[in-house]
Tab-separated table of C-alpha atoms in Angstrom:
chain	number	residue	atom	x	y	z
R	29	MET	CA	0.000	0.000	0.000
R	30	ALA	CA	0.959	3.650	-0.377
R	31	LEU	CA	0.262	6.506	2.010
R	32	ALA	CA	-1.150	9.901	1.046
R	33	LEU	CA	-0.075	12.466	3.646
R	34	GLY	CA	-2.076	15.692	3.711
R	35	GLY	CA	-1.170	19.235	4.647
R	36	GLY	CA	-1.928	21.000	7.892
R	37	GLY	CA	1.062	22.943	9.226
R	38	VAL	CA	2.206	21.691	12.612
R	39	ARG	CA	-0.497	19.020	12.463
R	40	GLY	CA	1.639	17.380	9.781
R	41	TYR	CA	3.917	15.990	12.483
R	42	ALA	CA	1.093	13.540	13.188
R	43	HIS	CA	2.161	11.756	9.994
R	44	LEU	CA	5.429	10.755	11.637
R	45	GLY	CA	3.428	9.323	14.541
R	46	VAL	CA	1.310	7.284	12.127
R	47	LEU	CA	4.383	6.007	10.300
R	48	ALA	CA	6.106	5.080	13.565
R	49	VAL	CA	3.155	2.883	14.562
R	50	LEU	CA	3.048	1.212	11.149
R	51	GLU	CA	6.780	0.535	11.250
R	52	GLU	CA	6.522	-0.926	14.745
R	53	ALA	CA	3.713	-3.213	13.542
R	54	GLY	CA	5.772	-4.340	10.542
R	55	VAL	CA	3.350	-2.901	7.973
R	56	PRO	CA	5.071	-2.702	4.559
R	57	ILE	CA	4.834	0.678	2.828
R	58	ARG	CA	5.154	0.688	-0.966
R	59	GLY	CA	5.213	4.447	-1.471
R	60	LEU	CA	4.702	7.870	0.096
R	61	ALA	CA	2.970	10.894	-1.420
R	62	GLY	CA	2.863	14.174	0.474
R	63	SER	CA	1.453	17.655	0.138
R	64	SER	CA	2.634	20.690	2.128
R	65	ALA	CA	3.358	19.510	5.687
R	66	GLY	CA	2.689	16.003	4.420
R	67	ALA	CA	5.445	16.514	1.841
R	68	LEU	CA	7.909	17.289	4.619
R	69	ALA	CA	6.803	14.223	6.583
R	70	ALA	CA	6.926	11.926	3.534
R	71	ALA	CA	10.389	13.073	2.474
R	72	ALA	CA	11.742	13.049	6.032
R	73	TRP	CA	10.545	9.483	6.638
R	74	ALA	CA	11.724	8.211	3.258
R	75	PHE	CA	15.238	9.519	3.908
R	76	GLY	CA	15.430	8.220	7.469
R	77	HIS	CA	14.569	11.361	9.469
R	78	LYS	CA	11.947	9.819	11.741
R	79	ASP	CA	12.263	11.940	14.880
R	80	PRO	CA	9.679	14.772	14.691
R	81	TRP	CA	11.598	16.978	17.109
R	82	LYS	CA	14.775	16.773	15.027
R	83	VAL	CA	12.875	17.501	11.819
R	84	HIS	CA	11.201	20.455	13.501
R	85	GLU	CA	14.496	21.786	14.829
R	86	ALA	CA	16.077	21.565	11.378
R	87	ILE	CA	13.554	23.826	9.628
R	88	PHE	CA	12.025	25.979	12.373
R	89	ASP	CA	13.528	29.461	12.343
R	90	GLN	CA	13.016	32.782	14.117
R	91	GLU	CA	10.916	34.299	11.358
R	92	VAL	CA	8.461	31.432	11.430
R	93	ALA	CA	8.492	31.611	15.238
R	94	GLU	CA	7.340	35.212	15.014
R	95	LEU	CA	4.537	34.187	12.662
R	96	SER	CA	3.603	31.481	15.152
R	97	ARG	CA	3.266	34.052	17.910
R	98	ALA	CA	1.148	36.207	15.606
R	99	GLY	CA	-1.569	33.595	15.865
R	100	SER	CA	-3.897	32.085	13.331
R	101	LEU	CA	-3.966	32.499	9.572
R	102	ARG	CA	-6.783	35.016	10.015
R	103	THR	CA	-4.524	37.175	12.159
R	104	LEU	CA	-1.781	36.861	9.566
R	105	ALA	CA	-4.230	37.881	6.871
R	106	ARG	CA	-4.909	41.172	8.665
R	107	LEU	CA	-1.154	41.726	9.001
R	108	PHE	CA	-0.709	40.977	5.305
R	109	THR	CA	-3.335	43.593	4.399
R	110	ALA	CA	-1.613	46.191	6.551
R	111	LEU	CA	1.840	45.549	5.108
R	112	ARG	CA	0.713	45.316	1.461
R	113	ARG	CA	3.473	42.854	0.643
R	114	PRO	CA	3.279	39.998	-1.901
R	115	HIS	CA	4.300	37.585	0.851
R	116	LEU	CA	4.792	37.834	4.592
R	117	ALA	CA	7.918	35.754	5.047
R	118	GLU	CA	11.040	34.957	3.091
R	119	ALA	CA	11.633	31.300	2.299
R	120	GLU	CA	15.422	31.510	2.465
R	121	LYS	CA	15.791	30.364	6.067
R	122	VAL	CA	13.283	27.549	5.677
R	123	GLY	CA	15.090	26.512	2.493
R	124	GLN	CA	18.409	26.488	4.340
R	125	GLY	CA	16.886	24.276	7.022
R	126	LEU	CA	15.589	21.877	4.388
R	127	LYS	CA	19.025	21.814	2.770
R	128	ARG	CA	20.585	20.910	6.122
R	129	LEU	CA	18.031	18.137	6.556
R	130	PHE	CA	18.204	16.598	3.082
R	131	GLY	CA	21.565	17.740	1.754
R	132	GLU	CA	21.995	16.973	-1.951
R	133	ALA	CA	19.496	14.099	-1.939
R	134	ARG	CA	17.188	13.817	-4.936
R	135	LEU	CA	13.639	12.495	-5.108
R	136	GLU	CA	14.597	9.742	-7.531
R	137	GLU	CA	17.162	8.480	-4.988
R	138	SER	CA	14.550	7.852	-2.305
R	139	PRO	CA	14.660	4.364	-0.759
R	140	LEU	CA	10.842	4.398	-0.994
R	141	PRO	CA	8.902	5.573	-4.061
R	142	LEU	CA	8.260	9.224	-3.222
R	143	ALA	CA	5.931	11.817	-4.756
R	144	ILE	CA	5.785	15.462	-3.673
R	145	GLN	CA	2.699	17.419	-4.697
R	146	ALA	CA	2.676	21.139	-5.462
R	147	ALA	CA	0.465	23.481	-7.492
R	148	ASP	CA	1.213	25.737	-10.450
R	149	LEU	CA	0.324	29.214	-9.223
R	150	LEU	CA	-0.444	30.548	-12.707
R	151	THR	CA	-2.433	27.671	-14.189
R	152	GLY	CA	-3.872	25.977	-11.092
R	153	GLU	CA	-2.555	22.620	-12.270
R	154	LYS	CA	-1.498	19.896	-9.882
R	155	VAL	CA	2.226	19.205	-10.202
R	156	VAL	CA	3.578	15.914	-8.850
R	157	LEU	CA	7.349	15.961	-8.434
R	158	ARG	CA	9.254	12.676	-8.720
R	159	ARG	CA	12.691	13.957	-9.733
R	160	GLY	CA	14.918	16.787	-8.528
R	161	PRO	CA	16.348	18.111	-5.241
R	162	VAL	CA	14.321	16.955	-2.262
R	163	TRP	CA	14.748	20.193	-0.318
R	164	GLN	CA	13.477	22.312	-3.201
R	165	ALA	CA	10.500	20.056	-3.902
R	166	VAL	CA	9.424	20.164	-0.240
R	167	LEU	CA	9.914	23.931	-0.137
R	168	ALA	CA	7.643	24.308	-3.169
R	169	SER	CA	4.984	22.038	-1.692
R	170	MET	CA	5.003	24.077	1.546
R	171	ALA	CA	4.907	27.537	-0.096
R	172	ILE	CA	1.601	28.827	1.265
R	173	PRO	CA	0.449	31.589	-1.133
R	174	GLY	CA	0.721	34.995	0.483
R	175	LEU	CA	2.894	33.670	3.281
R	176	PHE	CA	5.900	32.376	1.321
R	177	PRO	CA	6.989	33.270	-2.229
R	178	PRO	CA	6.366	30.745	-5.020
R	179	VAL	CA	9.267	28.460	-5.905
R	180	PRO	CA	10.559	28.473	-9.515
R	181	TRP	CA	10.717	24.952	-10.974
R	182	GLU	CA	11.396	24.188	-14.633
R	183	GLY	CA	9.582	27.244	-15.931
R	184	ARG	CA	6.717	27.051	-13.450
R	185	LEU	CA	5.954	28.941	-10.256
R	186	LEU	CA	5.024	26.353	-7.650
R	187	VAL	CA	3.084	26.856	-4.431
R	188	ASP	CA	1.518	24.792	-1.651
R	189	GLY	CA	0.136	21.478	-2.910
R	190	ASP	CA	-2.958	21.929	-0.731
R	191	VAL	CA	-4.231	24.447	-3.283
R	192	VAL	CA	-5.177	21.589	-5.629
R	193	GLU	CA	-5.597	18.530	-3.361
R	194	LYS	CA	-5.052	18.693	0.375
R	195	VAL	CA	-4.538	14.936	0.705
R	196	PRO	CA	-2.674	13.653	-2.398
R	197	VAL	CA	-4.600	10.425	-2.899
R	198	ARG	CA	-4.206	10.360	-6.675
R	199	ALA	CA	-0.455	10.907	-6.453
R	200	ALA	CA	-0.271	8.006	-3.981
R	201	LYS	CA	-2.348	5.773	-6.278
R	202	ALA	CA	0.196	6.346	-9.017
R	203	LEU	CA	2.744	4.720	-6.692
R	204	PHE	CA	0.567	1.777	-5.611
R	205	PRO	CA	-3.131	1.035	-6.249
R	206	LYS	CA	-4.119	0.632	-2.586
R	207	VAL	CA	-3.917	3.831	-0.528
R	208	VAL	CA	-4.206	4.889	3.090
R	209	ALA	CA	-4.995	8.601	3.264
R	210	VAL	CA	-3.971	10.537	6.380
R	211	ASP	CA	-6.002	13.725	6.802
R	212	VAL	CA	-4.697	16.113	9.470
R	213	SER	CA	-7.206	18.904	8.802
R	214	ASN	CA	-8.889	20.953	11.468
R	215	PRO	CA	-12.693	20.769	11.688
R	216	PRO	CA	-14.525	23.502	9.736
R	217	PRO	CA	-14.657	26.860	11.568
R	218	LYS	CA	-17.839	27.682	13.483
R	219	GLU	CA	-17.398	31.451	13.722
R	220	PRO	CA	-18.570	33.701	10.878
R	221	PRO	CA	-16.034	35.949	9.108
R	222	ARG	CA	-15.410	39.393	10.561
R	223	THR	CA	-13.909	41.023	7.477
R	224	ALA	CA	-14.188	40.730	3.705
R	225	LEU	CA	-10.714	39.177	3.533
R	226	GLU	CA	-11.643	36.569	6.136
R	227	ALA	CA	-14.726	35.736	4.083
R	228	ALA	CA	-12.544	35.240	1.012
R	229	LEU	CA	-10.156	33.006	2.987
R	230	LEU	CA	-13.039	30.931	4.323
R	231	ALA	CA	-14.403	30.524	0.792
R	232	GLY	CA	-11.015	29.222	-0.329
R	233	GLU	CA	-10.910	26.819	2.601
R	234	ALA	CA	-14.421	25.578	1.783
R	235	SER	CA	-13.362	24.891	-1.797
R	236	ARG	CA	-10.301	22.959	-0.625
R	237	ARG	CA	-12.454	20.922	1.783
R	238	ARG	CA	-14.707	19.955	-1.118
R	239	LEU	CA	-11.752	18.907	-3.281
R	240	LYS	CA	-10.328	16.974	-0.344
R	241	ALA	CA	-13.614	15.130	0.207
R	242	LEU	CA	-13.661	14.046	-3.442
R	243	ALA	CA	-10.077	12.787	-3.201
R	244	LEU	CA	-10.675	10.895	0.048
R	245	LYS	CA	-13.456	8.904	-1.615
R	246	GLU	CA	-10.753	7.273	-3.736
R	247	ALA	CA	-8.720	6.123	-0.719
R	248	ASP	CA	-9.124	2.615	0.664
R	249	VAL	CA	-8.626	3.649	4.303
R	250	VAL	CA	-8.831	7.191	5.709
R	251	LEU	CA	-7.123	8.101	8.971
R	252	ALA	CA	-8.406	11.438	10.255
R	253	LEU	CA	-6.476	13.257	12.969
R	254	ASP	CA	-9.725	14.598	14.467
R	255	PRO	CA	-8.028	16.908	17.013
R	256	PRO	CA	-9.995	17.580	20.215
R	257	PHE	CA	-9.881	21.305	19.401
R	258	PRO	CA	-8.670	23.388	16.426
R	259	ILE	CA	-4.864	23.545	16.257
R	260	ASP	CA	-3.480	26.583	14.447
R	261	THR	CA	-1.164	25.982	11.526
R	262	PHE	CA	1.832	27.546	13.314
R	263	ASP	CA	1.151	26.488	16.904
R	264	HIS	CA	4.388	24.524	17.226
R	265	GLU	CA	3.889	24.057	20.951
R	266	LYS	CA	1.288	21.434	19.979
R	267	LEU	CA	3.889	19.208	18.275
R	268	PRO	CA	3.875	16.562	21.075
R	269	LEU	CA	0.074	16.503	21.054
R	270	VAL	CA	-0.287	15.995	17.312
R	271	TYR	CA	2.465	13.355	17.217
R	272	GLU	CA	0.689	11.374	19.936
R	273	LEU	CA	-2.670	11.827	18.186
R	274	GLY	CA	-1.147	10.436	15.004
R	275	GLN	CA	0.030	7.370	16.895
R	276	LYS	CA	-3.367	6.955	18.550
R	277	ARG	CA	-5.330	7.176	15.287
R	278	ALA	CA	-2.974	4.683	13.608
R	279	ARG	CA	-3.430	2.168	16.433
R	280	GLU	CA	-7.221	2.578	16.264
R	281	ARG	CA	-7.266	1.596	12.565
R	282	LEU	CA	-4.256	-0.719	12.564
R	283	LYS	CA	-6.167	-3.912	11.726
R	284	GLU	CA	-7.720	-2.287	8.649
R	285	VAL	CA	-4.361	-0.973	7.512
R	286	GLN	CA	-2.707	-4.354	8.053
R	287	ALA	CA	-5.412	-6.057	5.991
R	288	LEU	CA	-4.902	-3.563	3.180
R	289	ALA	CA	-1.130	-4.030	3.322
R	290	ARG	CA	-1.554	-7.746	2.654
R	291	VAL	CA	-3.000	-7.023	-0.791
R	292	ARG	CA	-0.417	-7.830	-3.469
R	293	LEU	CA	-0.089	-6.466	-6.981
R	294	ARG	CA	-0.731	-9.911	-8.463
R	295	ASP	CA	-4.019	-10.034	-6.518
R	296	LEU	CA	-5.029	-6.686	-8.010
R	297	PHE	CA	-4.068	-7.586	-11.565
R	298	PRO	CA	-4.538	-11.358	-11.967
R	299	ARG	CA	-3.413	-12.975	-15.194
R	300	ARG	CA	-6.152	-13.798	-17.673
């Protein structure tokens, strides 16, 4: 089976908790596809970086820490309006952290089949990266529009993969036909928007939820983080909580995942 790891900021560290439980149970993984925070988790696991605290330490910098203290994405949106900048943060420090983590490794060198999903900012197309520098592919997949600048890649401008499919089920299916999707989304907001910009952001989130729901229908098993309360994208103090939640959700559905993992390619495509 392959895993499709969705985006969700700090909630993405739950993916490493899920993978740790599957590894402990001896569940074979035939491929990893990731979008945004899921791209970081997929690449980190594939290249042997399995400790969430070490991964976090490698890429977390002061500028992102300041954004974390600023609060939710809605708060950042008001700051963005006031500053009138094309993006709030520079990606250089995050890129340097990713370079330290992955070095010169390339996607095609991954010990596990690995797919990193991004989006073309100008065309809206989904872009699945299978070749090229790991650090740059992850940076592109994590480039939240308005927060980080788009990443140039072979004539395209790439941004956060969540723009086109929050949980990259189809990219995972291209690696192996049977897929476990891990959705680390927050529940939908209950409060109405307070400004026109917040209304626009909520509309975008609603659209992404709809696209995500369509993608999840194609997964064989869906693990939902289902946090006990909304966890802001940049609330890095919640890292231990989300990691433990990932482990808990994986254990709750372990028998289903194990059954799926026993399916072989020859069972899916029998000879006629």
